[in-house]
C-alpha cells in the first residue's frame, strides 16, 4: 500500500486527482490540499506527493519542491510543456513529471514508479527535456575518474550493470565497484539520486548508443534501485 498526498492549487484538477487516486485499492490517500504549506506544517508523510504548483506562488518552484521532499517523493503535474521547468524540478529533488493532460493509466504508472523510488517522465515531456539536458552543465562534476563518469552516464540512461559491462568491455563486478565508488564520492544512496546528479553534471547531453539485441534502453523511465 502506497501513501499518496495531493497538493494541487486548481480545485477542478485537485478533485479529479482525488477521485482517481481514491479509487485505487493499492493507493491510500493521506492528504488533499491546495497549498504546499498545508502539508508541510502538519508534517504529513507520503510515498508520493502529486504536486501541481500555482503560477502565482510567492516561493520559487525549486525551493517549494525542496521543502516538499521532506514529506515525500514529489511527482510534478505541469501544465505548459516546459522542458526547462521539468529539468528544474528534477534538479530540485522531484522524482518525476507528468503533464496536466497525461492519460490516467500513465499517471498511475508514474505514481507506482515514484512510490518505489524510481523516476518517471511523461512521454510528451521527454523530447524537450533531452534538448534541455544538452545545455552546458550548471554544476561542475566532482573528481570522478573517466570510467566512473562513463558508468554514471549509462546508469542515468537506464542501463543495468550487466548492459553497462558489455558496452565498456568490463566485468559486471567491476561496474558494481565503480557504482559503489560513485555513490561514495557523490554521497548518494540510490539510482534516482544518481540520475539527478548526472543531470546536474550534464552527463546526458550526448545521445546514448543504440541498445544491442536483448537490451532494453529506458531513458524516460528509470526503475528503482535493487
Short mmCIF file of C-alpha atoms in Angstrom, two decimals:
data_model
loop_
_atom_site.label_atom_id
_atom_site.label_comp_id
_atom_site.label_asym_id
_atom_site.label_seq_id
_atom_site.Cartn_x
_atom_site.Cartn_y
_atom_site.Cartn_z
CA UNK A 1 0.00 0.00 0.00
CA UNK A 2 1.45 3.36 -1.09
CA UNK A 3 0.60 6.59 0.74
CA UNK A 4 -0.35 9.43 -1.61
CA UNK A 5 -0.77 13.15 -0.95
CA UNK A 6 -2.18 15.68 -3.42
CA UNK A 7 -1.05 19.30 -3.41
CA UNK A 8 -2.91 20.98 -6.28
CA UNK A 9 -3.95 24.63 -6.39
CA UNK A 10 -6.57 24.16 -9.16
CA UNK A 11 -9.76 22.93 -7.49
CA UNK A 12 -11.15 21.05 -10.52
CA UNK A 13 -7.92 19.18 -11.18
CA UNK A 14 -7.50 18.55 -7.45
CA UNK A 15 -10.91 16.87 -7.30
CA UNK A 16 -10.12 14.83 -10.41
CA UNK A 17 -6.84 13.56 -8.93
CA UNK A 18 -8.59 12.79 -5.65
CA UNK A 19 -11.25 10.76 -7.45
CA UNK A 20 -8.67 8.80 -9.45
CA UNK A 21 -6.34 8.02 -6.54
CA UNK A 22 -9.08 7.19 -4.04
CA UNK A 23 -10.47 4.60 -6.46
CA UNK A 24 -7.23 2.58 -6.49
CA UNK A 25 -7.13 -0.27 -3.93
CA UNK A 26 -3.31 -0.18 -3.59
CA UNK A 27 -3.16 3.58 -3.00
CA UNK A 28 -4.03 5.24 0.28
CA UNK A 29 -4.84 8.96 0.04
CA UNK A 30 -3.49 10.70 3.15
CA UNK A 31 -3.92 14.38 2.24
CA UNK A 32 -5.63 16.59 -0.36
CA UNK A 33 -4.68 20.27 -0.07
CA UNK A 34 -4.34 23.35 -2.26
CA UNK A 35 -1.09 24.83 -0.93
CA UNK A 36 2.28 23.26 -0.07
CA UNK A 37 2.24 24.95 3.34
CA UNK A 38 -0.88 22.97 4.25
CA UNK A 39 1.02 19.70 4.01
CA UNK A 40 4.36 20.93 5.37
CA UNK A 41 3.01 22.36 8.63
CA UNK A 42 1.25 19.19 9.90
CA UNK A 43 4.27 17.13 8.85
CA UNK A 44 2.31 14.75 6.61
CA UNK A 45 4.42 11.85 5.32
CA UNK A 46 3.65 10.18 1.98
CA UNK A 47 5.34 7.88 -0.52
CA UNK A 48 4.30 10.18 -3.37
CA UNK A 49 3.22 13.83 -3.40
CA UNK A 50 1.34 14.79 -6.57
CA UNK A 51 2.21 18.49 -6.84
CA UNK A 52 0.51 20.96 -9.16
CA UNK A 53 2.15 24.34 -8.43
CA UNK A 54 0.33 27.65 -8.66
CA UNK A 55 1.69 30.02 -11.32
CA UNK A 56 1.24 32.81 -8.78
CA UNK A 57 3.15 31.17 -5.92
CA UNK A 58 5.33 33.53 -3.93
CA UNK A 59 8.06 30.93 -3.31
CA UNK A 60 10.26 29.71 -6.21
CA UNK A 61 9.44 26.25 -7.57
CA UNK A 62 12.83 24.75 -6.71
CA UNK A 63 12.53 25.93 -3.12
CA UNK A 64 8.99 24.57 -2.78
CA UNK A 65 9.96 21.17 -4.19
CA UNK A 66 12.94 21.07 -1.85
CA UNK A 67 10.62 21.67 1.10
CA UNK A 68 8.10 19.06 -0.07
CA UNK A 69 10.78 16.38 -0.36
CA UNK A 70 10.90 16.36 3.43
CA UNK A 71 7.35 14.97 3.30
CA UNK A 72 7.70 12.52 0.41
CA UNK A 73 8.80 11.94 -3.19
CA UNK A 74 7.46 14.68 -5.45
CA UNK A 75 5.72 13.93 -8.77
CA UNK A 76 5.19 17.27 -10.51
CA UNK A 77 2.00 17.86 -12.50
CA UNK A 78 2.92 20.55 -15.01
CA UNK A 79 0.63 22.50 -17.29
CA UNK A 80 2.81 24.01 -20.03
CA UNK A 81 5.16 21.52 -21.67
CA UNK A 82 8.19 23.48 -20.48
CA UNK A 83 11.36 21.35 -20.58
CA UNK A 84 13.20 23.94 -18.51
CA UNK A 85 10.60 23.54 -15.78
CA UNK A 86 10.91 19.76 -15.89
CA UNK A 87 14.71 19.93 -15.66
CA UNK A 88 14.46 22.40 -12.77
CA UNK A 89 12.04 20.09 -10.95
CA UNK A 90 14.38 17.10 -11.29
CA UNK A 91 17.40 19.11 -10.15
CA UNK A 92 15.38 20.31 -7.16
CA UNK A 93 14.62 16.77 -5.99
CA UNK A 94 11.43 15.76 -7.83
CA UNK A 95 11.17 12.10 -8.80
CA UNK A 96 9.19 12.75 -11.95
CA UNK A 97 6.93 14.96 -14.04
CA UNK A 98 3.66 14.35 -15.82
CA UNK A 99 1.61 16.73 -17.93
CA UNK A 100 -1.81 18.00 -16.97
CA UNK A 101 -3.38 16.00 -19.80
CA UNK A 102 -1.46 12.76 -19.16
CA UNK A 103 -3.71 9.72 -19.54
CA UNK A 104 -4.91 8.09 -16.32
CA UNK A 105 -3.04 4.83 -16.98
CA UNK A 106 0.30 6.60 -17.39
CA UNK A 107 -0.33 8.77 -14.34
CA UNK A 108 -0.92 5.67 -12.24
CA UNK A 109 2.24 4.05 -13.66
CA UNK A 110 4.15 7.21 -12.76
CA UNK A 111 2.79 7.12 -9.21
CA UNK A 112 3.79 3.47 -8.86
CA UNK A 113 7.30 4.11 -10.22
CA UNK A 114 7.89 7.09 -7.93
CA UNK A 115 6.41 5.26 -4.92
CA UNK A 116 9.10 2.60 -5.38
CA UNK A 117 11.93 5.11 -5.67
CA UNK A 118 12.14 5.43 -9.46
CA UNK A 119 11.91 8.41 -11.79
CA UNK A 120 9.15 8.86 -14.39
CA UNK A 121 8.96 11.49 -17.12
CA UNK A 122 5.77 11.59 -19.20
CA UNK A 123 6.37 10.80 -22.87
CA UNK A 124 5.17 14.21 -24.08
CA UNK A 125 7.77 15.93 -21.90
CA UNK A 126 10.74 13.70 -22.69
CA UNK A 127 11.86 15.10 -26.07
CA UNK A 128 12.07 18.67 -24.87
CA UNK A 129 13.80 17.53 -21.70
CA UNK A 130 16.51 15.82 -23.73
CA UNK A 131 17.21 19.10 -25.52
CA UNK A 132 17.31 20.92 -22.20
CA UNK A 133 19.83 18.45 -20.82
CA UNK A 134 22.15 19.11 -23.76
CA UNK A 135 22.79 22.60 -22.44
CA UNK A 136 26.09 23.17 -20.61
CA UNK A 137 26.02 21.89 -17.01
CA UNK A 138 25.36 24.44 -14.28
CA UNK A 139 27.31 22.43 -11.71
CA UNK A 140 30.89 21.23 -12.04
CA UNK A 141 31.22 17.46 -11.56
CA UNK A 142 33.33 16.21 -8.66
CA UNK A 143 36.59 14.30 -9.09
CA UNK A 144 35.21 11.20 -10.81
CA UNK A 145 37.56 9.05 -12.86
CA UNK A 146 36.87 8.80 -16.59
CA UNK A 147 35.45 5.28 -16.29
CA UNK A 148 33.27 6.36 -13.36
CA UNK A 149 31.86 9.26 -15.41
CA UNK A 150 31.08 6.86 -18.26
CA UNK A 151 29.42 4.43 -15.85
CA UNK A 152 27.30 7.19 -14.31
CA UNK A 153 26.15 8.30 -17.75
CA UNK A 154 25.00 4.76 -18.65
CA UNK A 155 23.26 4.36 -15.28
CA UNK A 156 21.36 7.63 -15.75
CA UNK A 157 20.28 6.47 -19.22
CA UNK A 158 18.61 3.45 -17.59
CA UNK A 159 21.01 0.59 -18.34
CA UNK A 160 21.67 -2.28 -15.93
CA UNK A 161 25.11 -3.19 -14.55
CA UNK A 162 25.31 -6.11 -16.98
CA UNK A 163 24.42 -3.96 -20.00
CA UNK A 164 26.98 -1.34 -18.98
CA UNK A 165 29.65 -4.01 -18.54
CA UNK A 166 29.10 -5.24 -22.11
CA UNK A 167 29.35 -1.72 -23.53
CA UNK A 168 32.52 -0.91 -21.60
CA UNK A 169 34.05 -4.38 -22.16
CA UNK A 170 34.40 -4.96 -18.41
CA UNK A 171 33.04 -7.45 -15.90
CA UNK A 172 29.80 -6.78 -14.07
CA UNK A 173 31.75 -6.96 -10.79
CA UNK A 174 33.98 -4.10 -11.98
CA UNK A 175 30.93 -2.00 -12.85
CA UNK A 176 29.47 -2.68 -9.39
CA UNK A 177 32.75 -1.46 -7.89
CA UNK A 178 32.56 1.73 -9.99
CA UNK A 179 28.99 2.32 -8.84
CA UNK A 180 29.99 1.94 -5.17
CA UNK A 181 32.79 4.48 -5.67
CA UNK A 182 30.45 6.90 -7.46
CA UNK A 183 27.87 6.68 -4.68
CA UNK A 184 30.55 7.29 -2.09
CA UNK A 185 32.02 10.28 -3.93
CA UNK A 186 28.61 11.84 -4.62
CA UNK A 187 27.21 10.86 -1.22
CA UNK A 188 24.05 9.36 -2.71
CA UNK A 189 22.36 6.06 -1.99
CA UNK A 190 20.04 5.14 -4.87
CA UNK A 191 19.66 5.26 -8.64
CA UNK A 192 17.17 8.14 -8.61
CA UNK A 193 19.68 10.37 -6.81
CA UNK A 194 22.46 9.25 -9.16
CA UNK A 195 20.27 10.19 -12.12
CA UNK A 196 19.63 13.67 -10.74
CA UNK A 197 23.35 14.22 -10.17
CA UNK A 198 24.09 13.09 -13.74
CA UNK A 199 21.56 15.66 -14.95
CA UNK A 200 23.23 18.36 -12.86
CA UNK A 201 26.63 17.48 -14.33
CA UNK A 202 25.34 17.50 -17.91
CA UNK A 203 26.21 13.85 -18.49
CA UNK A 204 23.08 13.19 -20.58
CA UNK A 205 23.97 15.78 -23.20
CA UNK A 206 25.13 13.11 -25.66
CA UNK A 207 22.79 10.60 -27.25
CA UNK A 208 23.33 7.08 -25.79
CA UNK A 209 24.44 4.36 -28.20
CA UNK A 210 21.66 2.18 -29.66
CA UNK A 211 20.93 -0.88 -27.49
CA UNK A 212 22.16 -4.25 -28.68
CA UNK A 213 19.87 -7.24 -29.16
CA UNK A 214 18.20 -8.22 -25.92
CA UNK A 215 18.82 -4.88 -24.21
CA UNK A 216 16.06 -2.53 -23.14
CA UNK A 217 17.06 1.13 -23.24
CA UNK A 218 14.90 3.21 -20.92
CA UNK A 219 15.67 6.90 -20.90
CA UNK A 220 12.32 8.29 -19.86
CA UNK A 221 11.64 5.91 -17.00
CA UNK A 222 14.36 4.90 -14.58
CA UNK A 223 13.47 1.87 -12.40
CA UNK A 224 14.11 1.83 -8.66
CA UNK A 225 17.45 0.58 -7.42
CA UNK A 226 17.63 -3.07 -6.45
#
